[in-house]
GROMACS .gro file of C-alpha atoms in nm:
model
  310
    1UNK     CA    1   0.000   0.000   0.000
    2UNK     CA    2   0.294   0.255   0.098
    3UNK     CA    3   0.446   0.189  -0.251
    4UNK     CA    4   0.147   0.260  -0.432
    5UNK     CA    5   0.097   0.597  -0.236
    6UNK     CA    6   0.453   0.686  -0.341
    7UNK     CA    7   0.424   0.556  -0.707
    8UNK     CA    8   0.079   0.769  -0.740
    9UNK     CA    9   0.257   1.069  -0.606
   10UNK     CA   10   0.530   1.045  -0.835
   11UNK     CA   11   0.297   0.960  -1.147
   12UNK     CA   12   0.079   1.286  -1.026
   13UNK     CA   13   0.417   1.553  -1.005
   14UNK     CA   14   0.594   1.407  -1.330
   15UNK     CA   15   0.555   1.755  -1.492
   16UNK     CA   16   0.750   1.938  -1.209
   17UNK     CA   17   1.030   1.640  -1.166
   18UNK     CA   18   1.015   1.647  -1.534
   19UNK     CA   19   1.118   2.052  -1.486
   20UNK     CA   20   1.329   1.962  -1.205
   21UNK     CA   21   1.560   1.727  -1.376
   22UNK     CA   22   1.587   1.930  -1.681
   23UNK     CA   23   1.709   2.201  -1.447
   24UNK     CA   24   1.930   2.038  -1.220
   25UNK     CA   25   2.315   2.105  -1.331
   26UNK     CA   26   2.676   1.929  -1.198
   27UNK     CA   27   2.691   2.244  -0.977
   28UNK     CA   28   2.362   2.119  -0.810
   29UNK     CA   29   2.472   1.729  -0.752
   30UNK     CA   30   2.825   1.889  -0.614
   31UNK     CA   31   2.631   2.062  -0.382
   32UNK     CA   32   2.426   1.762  -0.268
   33UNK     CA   33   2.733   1.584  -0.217
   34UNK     CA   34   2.863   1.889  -0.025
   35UNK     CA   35   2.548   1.901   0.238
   36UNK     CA   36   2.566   1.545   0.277
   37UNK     CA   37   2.898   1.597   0.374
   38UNK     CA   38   2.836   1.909   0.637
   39UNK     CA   39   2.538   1.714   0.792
   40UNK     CA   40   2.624   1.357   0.767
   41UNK     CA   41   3.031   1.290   0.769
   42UNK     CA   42   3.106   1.637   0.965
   43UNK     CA   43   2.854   1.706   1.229
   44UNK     CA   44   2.944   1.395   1.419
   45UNK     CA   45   3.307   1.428   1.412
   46UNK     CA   46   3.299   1.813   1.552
   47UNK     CA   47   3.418   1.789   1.902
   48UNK     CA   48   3.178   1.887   2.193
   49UNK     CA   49   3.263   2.115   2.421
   50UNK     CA   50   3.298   2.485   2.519
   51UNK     CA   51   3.564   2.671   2.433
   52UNK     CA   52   3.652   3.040   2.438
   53UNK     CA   53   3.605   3.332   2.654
   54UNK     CA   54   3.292   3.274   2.827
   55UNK     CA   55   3.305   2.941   2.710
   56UNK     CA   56   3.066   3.109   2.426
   57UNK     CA   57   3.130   2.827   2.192
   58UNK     CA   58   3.054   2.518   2.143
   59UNK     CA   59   3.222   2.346   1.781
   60UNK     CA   60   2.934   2.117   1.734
   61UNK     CA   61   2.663   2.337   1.824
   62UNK     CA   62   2.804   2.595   1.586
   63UNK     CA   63   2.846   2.348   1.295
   64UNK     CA   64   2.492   2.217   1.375
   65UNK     CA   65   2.372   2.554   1.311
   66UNK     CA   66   2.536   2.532   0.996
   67UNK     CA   67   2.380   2.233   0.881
   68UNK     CA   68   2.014   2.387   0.997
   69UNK     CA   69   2.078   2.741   0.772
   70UNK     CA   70   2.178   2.514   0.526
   71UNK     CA   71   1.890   2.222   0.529
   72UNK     CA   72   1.639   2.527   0.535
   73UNK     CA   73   1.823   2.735   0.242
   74UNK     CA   74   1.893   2.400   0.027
   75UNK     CA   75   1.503   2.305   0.086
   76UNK     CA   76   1.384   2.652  -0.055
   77UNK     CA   77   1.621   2.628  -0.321
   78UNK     CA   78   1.479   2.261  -0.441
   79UNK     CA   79   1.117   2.401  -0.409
   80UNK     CA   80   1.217   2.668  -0.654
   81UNK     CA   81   1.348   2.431  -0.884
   82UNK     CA   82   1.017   2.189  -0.888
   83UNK     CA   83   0.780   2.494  -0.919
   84UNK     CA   84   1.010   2.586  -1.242
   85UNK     CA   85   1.078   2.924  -1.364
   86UNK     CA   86   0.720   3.000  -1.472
   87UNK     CA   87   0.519   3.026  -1.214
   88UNK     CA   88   0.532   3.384  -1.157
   89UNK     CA   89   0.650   3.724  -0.926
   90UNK     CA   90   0.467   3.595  -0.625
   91UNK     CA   91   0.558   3.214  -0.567
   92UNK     CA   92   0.981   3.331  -0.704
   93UNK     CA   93   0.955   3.550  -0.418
   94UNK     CA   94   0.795   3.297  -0.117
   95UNK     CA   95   1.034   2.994  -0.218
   96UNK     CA   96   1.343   3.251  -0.337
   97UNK     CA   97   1.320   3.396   0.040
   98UNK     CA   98   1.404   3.062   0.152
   99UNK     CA   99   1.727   3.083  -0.016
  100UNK     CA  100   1.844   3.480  -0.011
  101UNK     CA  101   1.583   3.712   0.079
  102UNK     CA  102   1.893   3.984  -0.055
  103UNK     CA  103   1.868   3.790  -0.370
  104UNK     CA  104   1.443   3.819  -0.397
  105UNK     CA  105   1.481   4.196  -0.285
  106UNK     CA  106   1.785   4.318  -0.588
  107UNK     CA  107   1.621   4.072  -0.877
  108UNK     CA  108   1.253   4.259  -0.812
  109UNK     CA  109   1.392   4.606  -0.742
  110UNK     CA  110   1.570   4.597  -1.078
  111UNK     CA  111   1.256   4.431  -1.248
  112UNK     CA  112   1.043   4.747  -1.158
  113UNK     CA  113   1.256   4.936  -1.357
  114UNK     CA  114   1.271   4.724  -1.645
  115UNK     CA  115   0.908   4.629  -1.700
  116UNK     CA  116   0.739   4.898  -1.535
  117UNK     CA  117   0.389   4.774  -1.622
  118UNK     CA  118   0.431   4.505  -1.362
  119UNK     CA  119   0.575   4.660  -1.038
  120UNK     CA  120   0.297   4.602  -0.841
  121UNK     CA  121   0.366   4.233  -0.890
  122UNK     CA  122   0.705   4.250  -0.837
  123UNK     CA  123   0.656   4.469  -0.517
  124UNK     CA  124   0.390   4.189  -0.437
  125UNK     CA  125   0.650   3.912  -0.480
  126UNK     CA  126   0.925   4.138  -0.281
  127UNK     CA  127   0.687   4.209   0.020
  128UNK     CA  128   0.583   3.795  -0.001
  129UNK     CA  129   0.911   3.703   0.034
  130UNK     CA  130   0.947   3.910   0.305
  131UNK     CA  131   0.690   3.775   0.514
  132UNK     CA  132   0.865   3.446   0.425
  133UNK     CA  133   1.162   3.509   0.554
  134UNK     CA  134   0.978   3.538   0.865
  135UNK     CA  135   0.832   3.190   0.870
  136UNK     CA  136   1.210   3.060   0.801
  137UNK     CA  137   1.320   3.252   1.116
  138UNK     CA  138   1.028   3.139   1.306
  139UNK     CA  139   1.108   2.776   1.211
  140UNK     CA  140   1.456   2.811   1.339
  141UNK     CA  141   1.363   2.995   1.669
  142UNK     CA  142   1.086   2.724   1.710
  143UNK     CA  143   1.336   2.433   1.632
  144UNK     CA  144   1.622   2.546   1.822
  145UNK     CA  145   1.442   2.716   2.159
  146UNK     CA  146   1.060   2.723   2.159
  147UNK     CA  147   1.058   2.977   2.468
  148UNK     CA  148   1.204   3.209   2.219
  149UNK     CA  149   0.946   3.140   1.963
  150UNK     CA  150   0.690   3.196   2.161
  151UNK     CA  151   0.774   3.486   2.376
  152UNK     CA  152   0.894   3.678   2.002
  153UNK     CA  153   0.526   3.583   1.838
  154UNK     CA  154   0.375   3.943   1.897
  155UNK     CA  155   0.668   4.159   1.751
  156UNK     CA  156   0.732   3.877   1.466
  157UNK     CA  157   0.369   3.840   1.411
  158UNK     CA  158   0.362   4.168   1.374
  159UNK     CA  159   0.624   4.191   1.083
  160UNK     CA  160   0.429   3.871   0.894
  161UNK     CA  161   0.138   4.059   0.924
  162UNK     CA  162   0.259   4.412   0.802
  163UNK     CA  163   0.463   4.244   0.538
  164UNK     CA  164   0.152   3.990   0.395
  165UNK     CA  165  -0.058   4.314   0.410
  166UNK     CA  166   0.154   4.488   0.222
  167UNK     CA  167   0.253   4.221  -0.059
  168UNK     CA  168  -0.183   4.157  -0.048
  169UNK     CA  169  -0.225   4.537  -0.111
  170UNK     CA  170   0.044   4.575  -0.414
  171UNK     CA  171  -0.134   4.261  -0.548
  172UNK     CA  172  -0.445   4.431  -0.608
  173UNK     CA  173  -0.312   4.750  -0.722
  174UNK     CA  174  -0.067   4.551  -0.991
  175UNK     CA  175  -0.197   4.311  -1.280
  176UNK     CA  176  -0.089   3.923  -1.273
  177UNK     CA  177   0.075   3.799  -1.554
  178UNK     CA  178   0.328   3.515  -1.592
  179UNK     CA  179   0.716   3.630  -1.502
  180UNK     CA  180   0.992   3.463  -1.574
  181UNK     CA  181   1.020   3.499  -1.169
  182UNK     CA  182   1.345   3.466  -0.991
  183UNK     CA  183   1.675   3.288  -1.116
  184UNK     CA  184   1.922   3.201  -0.829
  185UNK     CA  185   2.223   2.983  -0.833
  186UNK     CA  186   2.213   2.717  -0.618
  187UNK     CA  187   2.270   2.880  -0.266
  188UNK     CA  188   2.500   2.649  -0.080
  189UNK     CA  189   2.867   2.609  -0.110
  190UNK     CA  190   3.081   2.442   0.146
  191UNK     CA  191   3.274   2.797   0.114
  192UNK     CA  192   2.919   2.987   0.242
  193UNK     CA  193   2.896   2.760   0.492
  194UNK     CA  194   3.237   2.792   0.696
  195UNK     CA  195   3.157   3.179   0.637
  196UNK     CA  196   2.802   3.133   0.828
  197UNK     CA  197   3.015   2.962   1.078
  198UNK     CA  198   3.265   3.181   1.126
  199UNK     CA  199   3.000   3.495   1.130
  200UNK     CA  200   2.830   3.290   1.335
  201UNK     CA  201   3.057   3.217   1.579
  202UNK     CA  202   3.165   3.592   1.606
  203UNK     CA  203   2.838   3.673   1.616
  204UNK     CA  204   2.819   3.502   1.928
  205UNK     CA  205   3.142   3.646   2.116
  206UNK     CA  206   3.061   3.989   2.021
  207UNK     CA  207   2.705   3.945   2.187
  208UNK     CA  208   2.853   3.800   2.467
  209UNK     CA  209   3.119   4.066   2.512
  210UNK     CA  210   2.863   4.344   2.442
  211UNK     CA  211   2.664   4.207   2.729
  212UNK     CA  212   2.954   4.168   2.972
  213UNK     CA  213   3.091   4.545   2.895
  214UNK     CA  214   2.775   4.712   2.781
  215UNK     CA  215   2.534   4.585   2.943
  216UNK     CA  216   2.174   4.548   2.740
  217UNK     CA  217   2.308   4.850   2.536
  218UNK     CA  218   2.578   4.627   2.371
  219UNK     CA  219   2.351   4.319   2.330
  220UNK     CA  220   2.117   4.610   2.122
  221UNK     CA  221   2.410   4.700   1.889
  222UNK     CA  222   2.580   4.396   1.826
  223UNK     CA  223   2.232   4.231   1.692
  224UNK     CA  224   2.118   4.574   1.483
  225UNK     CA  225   2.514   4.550   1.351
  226UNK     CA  226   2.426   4.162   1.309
  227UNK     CA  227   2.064   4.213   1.117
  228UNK     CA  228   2.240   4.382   0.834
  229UNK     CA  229   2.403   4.113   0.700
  230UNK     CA  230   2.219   3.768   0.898
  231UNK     CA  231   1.898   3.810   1.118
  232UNK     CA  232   1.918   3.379   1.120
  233UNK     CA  233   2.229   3.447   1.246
  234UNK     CA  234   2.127   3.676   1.540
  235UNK     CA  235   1.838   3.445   1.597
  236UNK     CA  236   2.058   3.135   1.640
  237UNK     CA  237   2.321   3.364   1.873
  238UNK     CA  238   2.031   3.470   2.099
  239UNK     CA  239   1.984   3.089   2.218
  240UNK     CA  240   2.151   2.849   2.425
  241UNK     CA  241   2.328   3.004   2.692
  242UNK     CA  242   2.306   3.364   2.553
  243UNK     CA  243   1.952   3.301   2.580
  244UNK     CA  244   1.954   3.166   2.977
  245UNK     CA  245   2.226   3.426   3.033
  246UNK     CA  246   1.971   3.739   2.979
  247UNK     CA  247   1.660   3.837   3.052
  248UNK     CA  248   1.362   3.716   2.842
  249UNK     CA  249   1.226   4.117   2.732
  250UNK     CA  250   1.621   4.192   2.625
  251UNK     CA  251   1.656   3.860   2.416
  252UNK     CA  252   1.290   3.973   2.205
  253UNK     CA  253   1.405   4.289   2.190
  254UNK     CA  254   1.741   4.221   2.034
  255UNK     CA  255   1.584   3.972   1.828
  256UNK     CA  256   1.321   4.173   1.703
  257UNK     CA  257   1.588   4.471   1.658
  258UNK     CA  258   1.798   4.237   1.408
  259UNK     CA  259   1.500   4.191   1.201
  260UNK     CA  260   1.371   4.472   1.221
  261UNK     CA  261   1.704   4.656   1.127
  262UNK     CA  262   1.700   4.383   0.809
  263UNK     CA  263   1.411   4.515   0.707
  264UNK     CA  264   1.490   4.873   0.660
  265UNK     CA  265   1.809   4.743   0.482
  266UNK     CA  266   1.556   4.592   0.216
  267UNK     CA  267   1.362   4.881   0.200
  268UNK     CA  268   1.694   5.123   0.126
  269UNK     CA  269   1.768   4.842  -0.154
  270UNK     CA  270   1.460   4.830  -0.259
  271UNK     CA  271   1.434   5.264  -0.277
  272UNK     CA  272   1.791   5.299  -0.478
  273UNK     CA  273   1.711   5.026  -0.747
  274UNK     CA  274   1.360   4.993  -0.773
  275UNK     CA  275   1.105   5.198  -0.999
  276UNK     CA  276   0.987   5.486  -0.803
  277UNK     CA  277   0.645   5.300  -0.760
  278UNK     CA  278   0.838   5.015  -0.609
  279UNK     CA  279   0.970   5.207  -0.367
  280UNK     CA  280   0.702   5.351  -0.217
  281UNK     CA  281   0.540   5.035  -0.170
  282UNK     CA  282   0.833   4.831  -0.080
  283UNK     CA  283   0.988   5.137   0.159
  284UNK     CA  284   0.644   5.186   0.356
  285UNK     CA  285   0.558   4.840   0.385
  286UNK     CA  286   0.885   4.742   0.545
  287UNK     CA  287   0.944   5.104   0.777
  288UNK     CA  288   0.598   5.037   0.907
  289UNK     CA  289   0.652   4.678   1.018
  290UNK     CA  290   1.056   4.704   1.162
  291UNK     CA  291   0.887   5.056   1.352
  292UNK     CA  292   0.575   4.836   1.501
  293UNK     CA  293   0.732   4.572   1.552
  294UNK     CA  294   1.053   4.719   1.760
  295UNK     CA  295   0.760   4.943   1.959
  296UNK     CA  296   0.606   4.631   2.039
  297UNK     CA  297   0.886   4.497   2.221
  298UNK     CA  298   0.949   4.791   2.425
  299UNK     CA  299   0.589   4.848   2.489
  300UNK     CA  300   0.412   4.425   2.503
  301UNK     CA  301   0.575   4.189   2.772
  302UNK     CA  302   0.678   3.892   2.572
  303UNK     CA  303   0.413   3.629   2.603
  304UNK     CA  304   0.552   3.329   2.856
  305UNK     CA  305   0.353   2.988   2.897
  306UNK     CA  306   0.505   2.648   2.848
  307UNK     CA  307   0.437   2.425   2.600
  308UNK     CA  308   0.346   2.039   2.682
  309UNK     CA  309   0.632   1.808   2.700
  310UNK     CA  310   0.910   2.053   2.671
   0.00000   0.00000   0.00000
């Protein structure tokens, strides 16, 4: 019975493996072979233990979060490739978020410009992806410390929301034809991912230091610094022991400071190459949600209540 469930599955998504394997290059298998090696052949040989000042790291929970970025990433990347090319502004940008939100945010910015006729899709697919890249946090946060998760939901929720809002409001302004959508390389390299460790792990120690010198103050800058270039990155930083080492209000807020901090990055990208309708919908869509959702940090107690079994 299980093999005819899989067989009839197969039979019913031959068009989009038939896409899939048309697409897939030598670059793609190397990279398969590459993750395989980071998750399967690596993770168990990295030693475990703390090391460091502060005993802030840990090899093999750094290279674990490696392997998670890189799962998640190398997941949105192989949904792109079964949805194919053509289906459109708004799906590119969900799945492409999944892989480099950067990447959704320059391609659609530059596609205003060039077919101006169709920038309230592309703003639509921008401010999707967007709200994405939330979910992919969220997933993280959830896998990695629930408490987290749930004591970040209003300030977070509050970005999804904004962002969905926004990307629902361009949608109805803009028309709906078939795009090409979004062409990205495949996004992991073994290269990328001793750079996410590295950044990761410095990530870490600067948080840690900021904290120990600074006080909350440091902890502030260090993840708005840090939510310029990886809000994952921040995310991951803010758990484990940097997580039981502050109080709950100052890990939301920093967390919700590195996102929102990524989001007015995307909106300045989004204002210097996009169409100058782009722009405004892109710019005040993301403003709105990094300036609610850092207000609702400062203002909302983060929810606390604990979930069964954990």
């Amino acid at each position: 019975l299980a093999g005819a469930i899989v067989v009839t599955g197969l039979l019913s998504m031959r068009k989009e493996l038939r896409t899939f394997s048309t697409s897939v290059t030598s670059q793609d298998l190397f990279a398969v072979v590459q993750f395989a090696a980071v998750s399967l052949i690596v993770l168990p040989l990295v030693p475990d233990g703390t090391l460091g000042p502060w005993g802030v790291w840990n090899p093999q929970a750094i290279w674990l979060q490696v392997v998670l970025i890189s799962g998640i990433t190398f997941l949105g990347y192989v949904a792109m490739k079964l949805a194919g090319p053509s289906r459109g502004a708004a799906l590119s940008g969900i799945l492409g978020d999944f892989a480099s939100s950067t990447a959704v945010m320059l391609t659609f910015s530059r596609r205003s410009k060039e077919v101006p006729e169709l920038t309230g899709t592309f703003a639509f697919g921008a401010l999707a992806g967007s709200a994405t890249s939330l979910i992919r946090i969220f997933i993280i946060i959830v896998l990695v410390e629930p408490s987290l998760a749930i004591a970040g939901m209003l300030p977070l929720g509050s970005i999804l929301l904004i962002c969905a809002g926004g990307a629902l409001f361009s949608r109805l302004r803009g028309s709906d034809p078939s795009t090409e959508g979004l062409t990205i390389s495949n996004p992991f390299e073994l290269r990328m991912a001793l750079e996410f460790a590295v950044l990761y792990a410095a990530i870490l120690l600067v948080t840690r230091a900021a904290g120990e010198f600074f006080g909350t103050g440091g902890v502030y800058l260090a993840s708005a610094l840090g939510g310029l270039i990886r809000p994952d990155a921040i995310a991951l930083s803010l758990t484990g022991s940097t997580f039981t080492a502050l109080e709950l209000d100052v890990v939301v807020r920093a967390l919700t400071l590195a996102i929102a901090v990524n989001c007015l990055f995307k909106a300045a990208v989004g204002a210097s190459l996009g169409s100058r309708e782009f722009a405004r919908s892109v710019v005040a869509t993301l403003v709105l949600a990094a300036v609610v959702s850092v207000a609702i940090s400062w203002l909302v107690p983060p929810l606390q209540f604990e979930l069964p079994g954990l």
